[in-house]
Amino acid sequence: MIHSLFLVNASGDIFLEKHWKSVVSRSVCDYFFEAQERATEPENVPPVIPTPHHYLISVLRHRIYFVAVIQSEVPPLFVIEFLHRVVDTFQDYFGVCTEAAIKDNVVVVYELLEEMLDNGFPLATESNILKELIKPPTILRTMVNTITGSTNVGEQLPTGQLSVVPWRRTGVKYTNNEAYFDVVEEIDAIIDKSGSTITAEIQGVIDACVKLTGMPDLTLSFMNPRLLDDVSFHPCVRFKRWEAERILSFIPPDGNFRLLSYHVSSQNLVAIPVYVKHNITFREGSSQGRFDLTLGPKQTMGKAVESVLVSSQLPRGVLNTNLNPSQGTYTFDPVTKLLTWDVGKINPQKLPSLKGSMSLQAGASKPDENPTINIQFKIQQMAISGLKVNRLDMYGEKYKPFKGIKYMTKAGFIYINWRLLCSSSEWTLAHKNLY
Amino acid sequence: PHHVSTNSGIFSVLRNEDLKEMLESSKESLKLEAMKRIVGLIAKGKNASELFPAVVKNVASKNIELKKLVYVYLVRYAEEQQDLALLSISTFQRALKDPNQLIRASALRVLSSIRVPIIVPIMMLAIKEAATDLSPYVRKTSAHAIQKLYSLDPEQKEQLIEVIEKLLKDKSTLVAGSVVMAFEEVCPDRIDLIHKNYRKLCNLLVDVEEWGQVVIISMLTRYARTQFTSPWKEGATFDENNEKAFYDSEEEKKDQVEAKPYVMDPDHRLLLRNTKPLLQSRNTAVVMSVAQLYWHLAPKHEVSVVTKSLVRLLRSHREVQYIVLQNIATMSIQRKGMFEPYMKSFYVRSTDATHIKTLKLEILTNLANEANISTILREFQTYVKSQDKAFAAATIQAIGRCATNISEVTDTCLNGLVLLLSNRDETVVAESVVVIKKLLQMQPTQHCEIIKHMAKLFDNITVSMARASILWLIGEYCERVPKIAPDVLRKMAKSFTAEEDIVKLQTVNLAAKLYLTNSKQTKLLTQYILNLGKYDQNYDIRDRTRFIRQLIVPNEKSGALSKYARRILLAPKPAPVLESAFKDRDRFQLGTLSHSLNIKATGYLELSDWPAVAPDQSVRNVEVIEPVGSLPSLLLTYSVAVVHTCRIDSQNCYFTVSYKSLSPQLVSVNIPTFGPVKSHELLHHMTGKGLSARYHFPRQPCLYQPNMVAVQVTLTNGSDHSLEEIHIGDRSPASLNLHCFNTIERLEPEASVTVSMGIDFSDSTQAANFQLCTKDDQFSVSIQPAVGELLMPSSMTEQDFCKEQGKLLGMNETSATITLAAENSSSQSLSKQVLSVANVGVVSSSENNIHRFAGRTVSSGALVLVTAESRESSTALLTINTDKSIMASMLLRDLKQALAQA
């Protein structure tokens, strides 16, 4: 399936190669570089590129291209999913997935890649199994290894690979038994100029950190499982039980893992917890424009809106800005025309605002693109969909674990798209005539 | 640059010398350090083959990391250093016999990765041996090795197929994915090898690791298209023909076969049913493979179950979105309805990459219909303003497609596009011109105003495609703009030499058309242009000019053709069809690389068309039919009988039992166990103001709903007056699903009546609370079932029992050793005790000391398997296998209590 892997950095250098079958010359990447040159943005390189004898399937993460070389028909998503799994593993092992981190740990990287694929077919991709085979590097271990000459490779054999619960190590022991669950929701919405919502979706995940001794069997139930419209599970979750009872029943992996990701149906009205008042105007013939933006909370059930970050791509005609934030700091990059305003926390008594003027290029006509405003924020202790965990029970072990559940709402991207309907009345009139 | 390379050559030689020295030292740490550096070199793509002899010596090292790094090196360079590589083989041969399965597996892995033809026989032997290894992990490794050997020496195909055949029979989930992968590489056409394993693969699928699932699903999709008939036939014809056939002779019946309504093969259904849960997988490749399976195999009305999951994948990484959108684009051409409710999910975001944007645009265009076109067009208007000009241009194309597909909006779109002609951006204007040209061609009559407008814009447009389009339009409709056309030609004559080729060609066309319609004004201009064209550098233009001159300017040589010049050049031309680039992509199986690239990739396997007549279905049967027992023994073993109907009243049970060979799936037979019946208090006569009630579980299948537990309630009137209207009132939880008995109108003093109810406990021992009401009073009562009452006996052979048990190991297994009370040590009394605790069926056992019982939970039908193995000194090992782990532990507790009881 996967023949070879090349890692390419932003400047187009291959800094690592690994082959699982016969060696494929790195010149095959020339086709990739051609595509890279054609692309205006790094993201625009097509994920699948045909060459005379091979196919290149690549993913871009952390400014590194992971280019897999394929020789014959294979579902492209199979390769893409695997490559992302590789990146996740690197991140898990080294904390970051950068060129420097990969080069520093090249031996561990090689050992990992060796275990993850056999003859191009995925073998061990579960982080738990890999960690039994190859210990993640730590500063202490690196030091000890250099002095004593001991190794990163696990002495014991990976029993997890053989069990029916491949995601869990055997013989796990903790003195403090804890299970933490984070319910994190992201809103993704497009709002038009008048403030009405065009689309709004909630995407949520439950991330778990479970440190429990032995083979615990957990069940997690919700007060309102009906909210969950579409779910995908970690393989440990018993699907039948969910189908029948809407209860999550599972033997958890050891450590951090994503238990569940879900989607809250768009039929339920999504309340956007923040509103924006804005007034951005350019006058014809004048070299000045006005900028006025105010943020305020709504429907947050008394919870504070934190880490608010506003960004907007201003039109190309804008030379510079002279704005005054009531709180936080703002920056404007005159080259990329990107305005960012780090607001911080919204105080409902004193709403944050950003006001001032923009100077335009002399002689330039009135910019016609209306800028998109992008808002990110966090709300602790609240899941915007209203999802609530009912209880967590443990079976199979005798001790009493410590249990904790946290909720958080994040705005993924809220676009306040300035969707000015076409300036011509002719367009809209014609639409109306349709009905 | 020559001397530079020599320098670096010397440098690397020096470094290699150092490394060699380190490898040959006696210190383990030095060797390891050297190997790490060598791996670093390999990773950078540097050649380290010179070190082969020094490295290979360490192949038998005790240090695991060192050994592994040596393996990495060996696999990388063995092909280049074949003779030296042979030195290492004996080490692996020895390891293949190691008692530890993981060492055996890793030895086979490395041995089979060494691409040295001379060791093919050794590899073959090792694979064959490993394929029969007791450890499923080693067998999995051997399945991987099959592909490696096959690519090294395709001559071995026949022998390898034998191994594949053997491994396909393997029941381990660990092996399934890998062997199907080998099957796909080595002998994808040997469909016959799959027959006997088809059902097993379907049933194992959920438990196979995710990568294996993708491979198996894709193989089963191909398989199904060769073995089942199409579920897509429109409307099952169920008319009088069928009835007639019933009375007609055999011969005529055969003729009627085709008119029979479509019935899906149960195996076809099995595949659809067992893959559906995988839509919830976290692995996007698995979700996509299920989606394509439904697209290619499911009846049309069922395909939409995959929509939601595909839309979910759009929240994943950019590359995943790209592939999923491509597939949705293909699907949405044939099945708009599938994705229309999710239209907003395809709205473009300014952060999307260009190829994602274009695909979303494609899908939105496919989804457009009369009802949603105004929403879509409004969305498109914002896209036209995008800073990404390539995308804005694509949007204009999309508007053009909407305009041609939906005639109601053609004018709206055309007007909108004309407005865009005054856009400041040239790409937008140019693209609009091109699209307007196509639209005008569809209905040229009333649009001379637009043509005039475009002619005015002509001077300011520099994009050649747009210029060419305008010239063509003016030429084609020159009679509608008689004043403007010659003037445009005049301007073109001036700038001809500076134009792009495509513009020159259209200028020649325009000149020719004007010469034919208005030769008075344009004769000289045309001749001038034709002369310029004659000496153009581009041969295409020279050819065209020569051809046009012969056609339009009559001379002695031109012959008959010039008579028809007008008819040739000014023939009415069909309007171009604007259609999706994804229109014919469905010739490829969805989700494949070929589909993604729209070219047939190497190794692509065609999906065959449905067969007109299904091949023999019985090839997939694998069950061994056991001899039929007599009725009494049937009650103990339930091995092969199928109970057709089962009618029960409070006293008697009637069975209609037929003996026939067991159908492929396990059939659960609901036969009550004749154990002692314990009755429980429901309402005491003191609290019930004279009304008392007791209940028991008759252990009969519930008549009302199969997922309910049957309960019989005996109501007695202990008061001195008659009670009226006894019925069931509110229940809690309110969602509690229970079947009430009919209201008892009147119960005389001292009289009692027994009624039956059905309660769905949802496989939990939580009490069912409800109110027992009379005309005047209400009493809250509750029924708490023992866990054993939530089961139904299940018929099973010993063989099936062991097979099912094999699937429910690990976390699904609960066991305990218990001390038996003296009375329970005989096997008969042990069975009796178990049956009194739980409503399970006895499975015949070939071993005297092992007792097996099988049941299914009433509500969800999950298997519950109980094994009691009596051991010395009156102890027994109780094992319960079920995925209902809570039930298992409760059942174990109850059984323990019952068996330990004196």
PDB file of C-alpha atoms in Angstrom, chain A residues 1 15-17 19-23 26 43-50 55 57-61 70-78 80-82 84-85 106-107 110-111 114-115 117-119 121-123 125-126 133 149-155 157-158 161-162 164-165 167 188 190 198-199 201 203 217 219 229-235 238-241 244-245 251 316 365-366 368-369 372 395 415 419-422 424 426-427 430-431 434-435, chain B residues 29 32 36 39-40 42-45 63-65 68-69 72 76 79 100-102 109 115 137 140 144 147-148 174 177-178 181 209-212 214-215 277 280-285 288 308-309 312 315 317-320 322-324 344-345 347-351 353-355 370-371 373-374 377-379 381-382 385 387 399 408-409 412 415-417 419 424 591-594 596-597 599-604 762 809-812 860 883-886:
ATOM      1  CA  MET A   1       0.000   0.000   0.000  1.00  0.00           C
ATOM      2  CA  PHE A  15      14.566  16.171   5.440  1.00  0.00           C
ATOM      3  CA  LEU A  16      13.528  12.582   6.084  1.00  0.00           C
ATOM      4  CA  GLU A  17      12.757   9.556   3.982  1.00  0.00           C
ATOM      5  CA  HIS A  19      10.907   3.142   2.584  1.00  0.00           C
ATOM      6  CA  TRP A  20       8.835   0.085   3.435  1.00  0.00           C
ATOM      7  CA  LYS A  21       9.431  -1.758   0.190  1.00  0.00           C
ATOM      8  CA  SER A  22      12.157  -1.268  -2.409  1.00  0.00           C
ATOM      9  CA  VAL A  23      13.705   2.186  -2.359  1.00  0.00           C
ATOM     10  CA  ARG A  26      13.576  10.929  -4.008  1.00  0.00           C
ATOM     11  CA  GLU A  43      -2.662  24.732   1.512  1.00  0.00           C
ATOM     12  CA  ASN A  44      -3.463  24.729  -2.177  1.00  0.00           C
ATOM     13  CA  VAL A  45      -1.177  21.832  -3.075  1.00  0.00           C
ATOM     14  CA  PRO A  46      -3.546  19.061  -4.214  1.00  0.00           C
ATOM     15  CA  PRO A  47      -3.545  16.135  -1.755  1.00  0.00           C
ATOM     16  CA  VAL A  48      -3.388  13.572  -4.558  1.00  0.00           C
ATOM     17  CA  ILE A  49      -0.872  13.961  -7.389  1.00  0.00           C
ATOM     18  CA  PRO A  50      -0.368  11.436 -10.185  1.00  0.00           C
ATOM     19  CA  TYR A  55       0.915   8.471  -6.983  1.00  0.00           C
ATOM     20  CA  ILE A  57      -0.675  11.504  -1.440  1.00  0.00           C
ATOM     21  CA  SER A  58       0.247  14.222   0.996  1.00  0.00           C
ATOM     22  CA  VAL A  59      -0.962  16.001   4.091  1.00  0.00           C
ATOM     23  CA  LEU A  60       0.242  19.349   5.356  1.00  0.00           C
ATOM     24  CA  ARG A  61       0.522  19.842   9.084  1.00  0.00           C
ATOM     25  CA  ILE A  70       1.786   4.863  -3.615  1.00  0.00           C
ATOM     26  CA  GLN A  71       2.239   2.450  -6.469  1.00  0.00           C
ATOM     27  CA  SER A  72      -1.248   1.140  -7.075  1.00  0.00           C
ATOM     28  CA  GLU A  73      -4.924   1.630  -6.296  1.00  0.00           C
ATOM     29  CA  VAL A  74      -5.683   2.293  -2.635  1.00  0.00           C
ATOM     30  CA  PRO A  75      -8.434   4.383  -1.061  1.00  0.00           C
ATOM     31  CA  PRO A  76      -6.807   7.829  -0.740  1.00  0.00           C
ATOM     32  CA  LEU A  77      -8.498   8.423   2.607  1.00  0.00           C
ATOM     33  CA  PHE A  78      -6.787   5.309   3.940  1.00  0.00           C
ATOM     34  CA  ILE A  80      -4.499  10.387   4.460  1.00  0.00           C
ATOM     35  CA  GLU A  81      -5.960   9.053   7.691  1.00  0.00           C
ATOM     36  CA  PHE A  82      -2.771   7.093   8.315  1.00  0.00           C
ATOM     37  CA  HIS A  84      -2.536  12.167  10.154  1.00  0.00           C
ATOM     38  CA  ARG A  85      -2.182   9.332  12.634  1.00  0.00           C
ATOM     39  CA  VAL A 106      15.290  10.763  14.170  1.00  0.00           C
ATOM     40  CA  VAL A 107      16.000   7.359  15.674  1.00  0.00           C
ATOM     41  CA  TYR A 110      12.416   5.689  12.507  1.00  0.00           C
ATOM     42  CA  GLU A 111      11.572   3.118  15.143  1.00  0.00           C
ATOM     43  CA  GLU A 114       8.989   0.821  11.427  1.00  0.00           C
ATOM     44  CA  GLU A 115       6.339  -0.379  13.871  1.00  0.00           C
ATOM     45  CA  LEU A 117       3.646  -0.058   8.928  1.00  0.00           C
ATOM     46  CA  ASP A 118       4.613  -3.523   7.782  1.00  0.00           C
ATOM     47  CA  ASN A 119       5.183  -3.756   4.057  1.00  0.00           C
ATOM     48  CA  PHE A 121       0.093  -1.930   5.656  1.00  0.00           C
ATOM     49  CA  PRO A 122      -0.691  -0.353   9.066  1.00  0.00           C
ATOM     50  CA  LEU A 123       0.395  -2.605  11.897  1.00  0.00           C
ATOM     51  CA  THR A 125      -1.205   2.638  15.259  1.00  0.00           C
ATOM     52  CA  GLU A 126      -2.591   2.653  18.811  1.00  0.00           C
ATOM     53  CA  LEU A 133       7.233  -0.805  22.237  1.00  0.00           C
ATOM     54  CA  GLY A 149      23.852   3.265  27.232  1.00  0.00           C
ATOM     55  CA  SER A 150      20.379   1.936  27.964  1.00  0.00           C
ATOM     56  CA  THR A 151      17.664   2.229  25.377  1.00  0.00           C
ATOM     57  CA  ASN A 152      14.360   3.705  24.359  1.00  0.00           C
ATOM     58  CA  VAL A 153      13.069   0.390  23.195  1.00  0.00           C
ATOM     59  CA  GLY A 154      10.794  -1.321  25.678  1.00  0.00           C
ATOM     60  CA  GLU A 155      12.217  -4.404  27.301  1.00  0.00           C
ATOM     61  CA  LEU A 157       6.970  -7.340  24.721  1.00  0.00           C
ATOM     62  CA  PRO A 158       3.835  -5.526  23.622  1.00  0.00           C
ATOM     63  CA  GLN A 161      -1.195  -6.116  20.499  1.00  0.00           C
ATOM     64  CA  LEU A 162      -2.367  -9.610  21.285  1.00  0.00           C
ATOM     65  CA  VAL A 164      -8.935  -8.255  22.596  1.00  0.00           C
ATOM     66  CA  VAL A 165      -8.585  -4.850  24.255  1.00  0.00           C
ATOM     67  CA  TRP A 167      -6.065  -0.088  23.204  1.00  0.00           C
ATOM     68  CA  ASP A 188     -18.979  27.375  13.940  1.00  0.00           C
ATOM     69  CA  ILE A 190     -21.631  32.371   9.629  1.00  0.00           C
ATOM     70  CA  ILE A 198     -26.742  31.931   8.128  1.00  0.00           C
ATOM     71  CA  THR A 199     -25.372  28.691   9.488  1.00  0.00           C
ATOM     72  CA  GLU A 201     -23.269  24.273  14.047  1.00  0.00           C
ATOM     73  CA  GLN A 203     -19.244  20.300  17.144  1.00  0.00           C
ATOM     74  CA  ASP A 217     -15.186  -0.989  32.946  1.00  0.00           C
ATOM     75  CA  THR A 219     -20.245   3.659  31.907  1.00  0.00           C
ATOM     76  CA  ASP A 229     -27.183  13.990  16.534  1.00  0.00           C
ATOM     77  CA  ASP A 230     -24.225  12.315  15.023  1.00  0.00           C
ATOM     78  CA  VAL A 231     -21.425  10.677  16.954  1.00  0.00           C
ATOM     79  CA  SER A 232     -18.189   8.921  16.306  1.00  0.00           C
ATOM     80  CA  PHE A 233     -16.523   6.796  18.917  1.00  0.00           C
ATOM     81  CA  HIS A 234     -13.168   5.641  20.081  1.00  0.00           C
ATOM     82  CA  PRO A 235     -13.034   1.926  19.240  1.00  0.00           C
ATOM     83  CA  ARG A 238     -19.511  -0.622  22.875  1.00  0.00           C
ATOM     84  CA  PHE A 239     -21.669   0.407  19.997  1.00  0.00           C
ATOM     85  CA  LYS A 240     -24.612  -1.902  20.705  1.00  0.00           C
ATOM     86  CA  ARG A 241     -25.035  -0.509  24.178  1.00  0.00           C
ATOM     87  CA  ALA A 244     -29.947   0.325  22.786  1.00  0.00           C
ATOM     88  CA  GLU A 245     -29.569   2.495  25.859  1.00  0.00           C
ATOM     89  CA  ILE A 251     -12.929  -0.156  28.983  1.00  0.00           C
ATOM     90  CA  ARG A 316      -6.244  46.081   0.242  1.00  0.00           C
ATOM     91  CA  SER A 365     -11.472  54.285  -5.183  1.00  0.00           C
ATOM     92  CA  LYS A 366     -13.741  53.068  -2.443  1.00  0.00           C
ATOM     93  CA  ASP A 368     -15.664  47.184  -2.482  1.00  0.00           C
ATOM     94  CA  GLU A 369     -14.839  44.100  -0.514  1.00  0.00           C
ATOM     95  CA  THR A 372     -14.884  39.407   7.222  1.00  0.00           C
ATOM     96  CA  TYR A 395     -17.352  -1.811  37.342  1.00  0.00           C
ATOM     97  CA  TYR A 415     -17.446  34.599  10.657  1.00  0.00           C
ATOM     98  CA  ARG A 419     -22.686  39.533   3.108  1.00  0.00           C
ATOM     99  CA  LEU A 420     -23.944  42.621   1.441  1.00  0.00           C
ATOM    100  CA  LEU A 421     -26.507  41.423  -0.993  1.00  0.00           C
ATOM    101  CA  CYS A 422     -25.675  42.490  -4.484  1.00  0.00           C
ATOM    102  CA  SER A 424     -28.160  45.854  -7.848  1.00  0.00           C
ATOM    103  CA  GLU A 426     -32.275  43.924 -10.444  1.00  0.00           C
ATOM    104  CA  TRP A 427     -30.737  40.740  -9.026  1.00  0.00           C
ATOM    105  CA  ALA A 430     -35.650  38.837 -10.160  1.00  0.00           C
ATOM    106  CA  HIS A 431     -35.394  36.429  -7.267  1.00  0.00           C
ATOM    107  CA  LEU A 434     -39.626  33.568  -8.880  1.00  0.00           C
ATOM    108  CA  TYR A 435     -42.181  33.098  -6.160  1.00  0.00           C
TER     109      TYR A 435
ATOM    110  CA  SER B  29      26.862   1.671  24.029  1.00  0.00           C
ATOM    111  CA  LEU B  32      24.327   1.528  19.639  1.00  0.00           C
ATOM    112  CA  LYS B  36      21.841   5.514  15.668  1.00  0.00           C
ATOM    113  CA  VAL B  39      19.944   5.317  10.904  1.00  0.00           C
ATOM    114  CA  GLY B  40      20.246   9.108  10.867  1.00  0.00           C
ATOM    115  CA  ILE B  42      19.547   6.495   6.082  1.00  0.00           C
ATOM    116  CA  ALA B  43      16.779   8.864   7.128  1.00  0.00           C
ATOM    117  CA  LYS B  44      18.532  11.700   5.309  1.00  0.00           C
ATOM    118  CA  GLY B  45      18.761   9.531   2.227  1.00  0.00           C
ATOM    119  CA  ASN B  63      20.368  -5.494  23.120  1.00  0.00           C
ATOM    120  CA  ILE B  64      16.862  -5.073  21.742  1.00  0.00           C
ATOM    121  CA  GLU B  65      17.256  -1.551  20.436  1.00  0.00           C
ATOM    122  CA  LYS B  68      16.013  -3.449  15.908  1.00  0.00           C
ATOM    123  CA  LEU B  69      18.213  -0.806  14.347  1.00  0.00           C
ATOM    124  CA  VAL B  72      16.142  -1.452   9.875  1.00  0.00           C
ATOM    125  CA  ARG B  76      17.133  -1.240   3.653  1.00  0.00           C
ATOM    126  CA  GLU B  79      18.802  -6.004  -1.838  1.00  0.00           C
ATOM    127  CA  ASN B 100       7.805 -16.483  22.384  1.00  0.00           C
ATOM    128  CA  GLN B 101       5.213 -15.601  19.751  1.00  0.00           C
ATOM    129  CA  LEU B 102       6.385 -12.009  19.411  1.00  0.00           C
ATOM    130  CA  ARG B 109       8.694  -9.932   9.542  1.00  0.00           C
ATOM    131  CA  ARG B 115      14.376  -8.903  -0.784  1.00  0.00           C
ATOM    132  CA  TYR B 137      -0.299 -12.640  15.866  1.00  0.00           C
ATOM    133  CA  LYS B 140      -1.177 -12.206  10.954  1.00  0.00           C
ATOM    134  CA  HIS B 144       1.756  -9.845   5.521  1.00  0.00           C
ATOM    135  CA  GLN B 147       2.439 -10.177  -0.163  1.00  0.00           C
ATOM    136  CA  LYS B 148       6.154  -9.590   0.259  1.00  0.00           C
ATOM    137  CA  LEU B 174      -6.398 -10.147  14.187  1.00  0.00           C
ATOM    138  CA  GLY B 177      -7.789  -7.798   7.695  1.00  0.00           C
ATOM    139  CA  SER B 178      -4.280  -8.878   6.811  1.00  0.00           C
ATOM    140  CA  MET B 181      -5.202  -7.633   2.031  1.00  0.00           C
ATOM    141  CA  GLU B 209      -8.929  -3.371  13.545  1.00  0.00           C
ATOM    142  CA  GLU B 210      -9.869  -0.264  11.571  1.00  0.00           C
ATOM    143  CA  TRP B 211      -7.390  -0.615   8.704  1.00  0.00           C
ATOM    144  CA  GLY B 212      -8.479  -4.178   8.111  1.00  0.00           C
ATOM    145  CA  VAL B 214     -11.394  -0.764   5.086  1.00  0.00           C
ATOM    146  CA  VAL B 215      -9.791  -3.571   3.104  1.00  0.00           C
ATOM    147  CA  PRO B 277     -22.507   0.676  12.706  1.00  0.00           C
ATOM    148  CA  GLN B 280     -19.738   5.835  13.573  1.00  0.00           C
ATOM    149  CA  SER B 281     -16.057   4.996  13.341  1.00  0.00           C
ATOM    150  CA  ARG B 282     -13.519   7.675  14.197  1.00  0.00           C
ATOM    151  CA  ASN B 283     -11.491   6.534  11.210  1.00  0.00           C
ATOM    152  CA  THR B 284     -12.523   8.574   8.182  1.00  0.00           C
ATOM    153  CA  ALA B 285     -11.373   5.878   5.764  1.00  0.00           C
ATOM    154  CA  MET B 288     -15.927   6.456   3.526  1.00  0.00           C
ATOM    155  CA  LYS B 308     -24.948  12.486   7.871  1.00  0.00           C
ATOM    156  CA  SER B 309     -21.678  10.666   8.422  1.00  0.00           C
ATOM    157  CA  ARG B 312     -19.508  14.902   9.539  1.00  0.00           C
ATOM    158  CA  ARG B 315     -15.187  18.761   9.905  1.00  0.00           C
ATOM    159  CA  HIS B 317      -8.623  17.760   8.113  1.00  0.00           C
ATOM    160  CA  ARG B 318      -8.377  19.613   4.819  1.00  0.00           C
ATOM    161  CA  GLU B 319      -7.156  16.573   2.888  1.00  0.00           C
ATOM    162  CA  VAL B 320     -10.028  14.468   4.210  1.00  0.00           C
ATOM    163  CA  TYR B 322     -10.986  17.167  -0.310  1.00  0.00           C
ATOM    164  CA  ILE B 323     -11.571  13.458  -0.887  1.00  0.00           C
ATOM    165  CA  VAL B 324     -14.995  13.419   0.765  1.00  0.00           C
ATOM    166  CA  LYS B 344     -25.431  24.892   4.197  1.00  0.00           C
ATOM    167  CA  SER B 345     -22.606  22.547   5.112  1.00  0.00           C
ATOM    168  CA  TYR B 347     -21.115  26.989   2.039  1.00  0.00           C
ATOM    169  CA  VAL B 348     -17.635  28.232   1.365  1.00  0.00           C
ATOM    170  CA  ARG B 349     -15.527  29.704   4.140  1.00  0.00           C
ATOM    171  CA  SER B 350     -12.899  32.292   3.426  1.00  0.00           C
ATOM    172  CA  THR B 351     -10.275  30.075   5.092  1.00  0.00           C
ATOM    173  CA  ALA B 353      -8.171  26.173   0.318  1.00  0.00           C
ATOM    174  CA  THR B 354      -8.975  26.887  -3.319  1.00  0.00           C
ATOM    175  CA  HIS B 355      -9.534  23.261  -4.312  1.00  0.00           C
ATOM    176  CA  GLU B 370     -36.131  25.577  -8.574  1.00  0.00           C
ATOM    177  CA  ALA B 371     -36.775  25.705  -4.836  1.00  0.00           C
ATOM    178  CA  ILE B 373     -31.820  28.466  -6.494  1.00  0.00           C
ATOM    179  CA  SER B 374     -32.440  31.910  -5.075  1.00  0.00           C
ATOM    180  CA  LEU B 377     -27.483  32.484  -6.156  1.00  0.00           C
ATOM    181  CA  ARG B 378     -27.398  34.852  -3.196  1.00  0.00           C
ATOM    182  CA  GLU B 379     -24.552  32.789  -1.757  1.00  0.00           C
ATOM    183  CA  GLN B 381     -22.934  36.614  -5.219  1.00  0.00           C
ATOM    184  CA  THR B 382     -20.768  36.807  -2.110  1.00  0.00           C
ATOM    185  CA  LYS B 385     -16.510  39.197  -4.515  1.00  0.00           C
ATOM    186  CA  GLN B 387     -10.347  38.031  -3.155  1.00  0.00           C
ATOM    187  CA  ILE B 399     -23.769  30.669 -12.210  1.00  0.00           C
ATOM    188  CA  GLU B 408     -36.607  30.001 -14.536  1.00  0.00           C
ATOM    189  CA  VAL B 409     -33.447  31.825 -13.546  1.00  0.00           C
ATOM    190  CA  THR B 412     -31.814  36.635 -13.696  1.00  0.00           C
ATOM    191  CA  ASN B 415     -28.630  40.143 -15.993  1.00  0.00           C
ATOM    192  CA  GLY B 416     -26.433  39.531 -13.009  1.00  0.00           C
ATOM    193  CA  LEU B 417     -23.541  38.523 -15.217  1.00  0.00           C
ATOM    194  CA  LEU B 419     -23.656  43.682 -14.180  1.00  0.00           C
ATOM    195  CA  ARG B 424     -13.164  46.304 -11.620  1.00  0.00           C
ATOM    196  CA  GLY B 591     -13.644   6.248  -2.553  1.00  0.00           C
ATOM    197  CA  THR B 592     -10.914   4.889  -4.808  1.00  0.00           C
ATOM    198  CA  LEU B 593      -7.772   6.593  -6.016  1.00  0.00           C
ATOM    199  CA  SER B 594      -9.035   6.233  -9.574  1.00  0.00           C
ATOM    200  CA  SER B 596     -10.185  10.852  -7.067  1.00  0.00           C
ATOM    201  CA  LEU B 597      -7.923  11.319 -10.093  1.00  0.00           C
ATOM    202  CA  ILE B 599      -8.094   8.138 -14.410  1.00  0.00           C
ATOM    203  CA  LYS B 600      -7.767   4.416 -14.030  1.00  0.00           C
ATOM    204  CA  ALA B 601      -4.985   3.867 -11.519  1.00  0.00           C
ATOM    205  CA  THR B 602      -2.632   0.887 -11.672  1.00  0.00           C
ATOM    206  CA  GLY B 603      -4.215  -2.114 -10.035  1.00  0.00           C
ATOM    207  CA  TYR B 604      -7.749  -0.709 -10.081  1.00  0.00           C
ATOM    208  CA  SER B 762     -34.382  -2.712  28.676  1.00  0.00           C
ATOM    209  CA  LEU B 809     -13.555 -13.018  25.655  1.00  0.00           C
ATOM    210  CA  GLY B 810     -11.527 -10.487  27.539  1.00  0.00           C
ATOM    211  CA  MET B 811     -13.617  -7.692  28.855  1.00  0.00           C
ATOM    212  CA  ASN B 812     -16.751  -9.602  28.033  1.00  0.00           C
ATOM    213  CA  SER B 860     -31.526  -6.337  23.067  1.00  0.00           C
ATOM    214  CA  ASP B 883     -21.063  -7.973  26.367  1.00  0.00           C
ATOM    215  CA  LYS B 884     -23.558  -6.907  29.017  1.00  0.00           C
ATOM    216  CA  SER B 885     -20.937  -6.756  31.703  1.00  0.00           C
ATOM    217  CA  ILE B 886     -23.192  -5.457  34.443  1.00  0.00           C
TER     218      ILE B 886
END
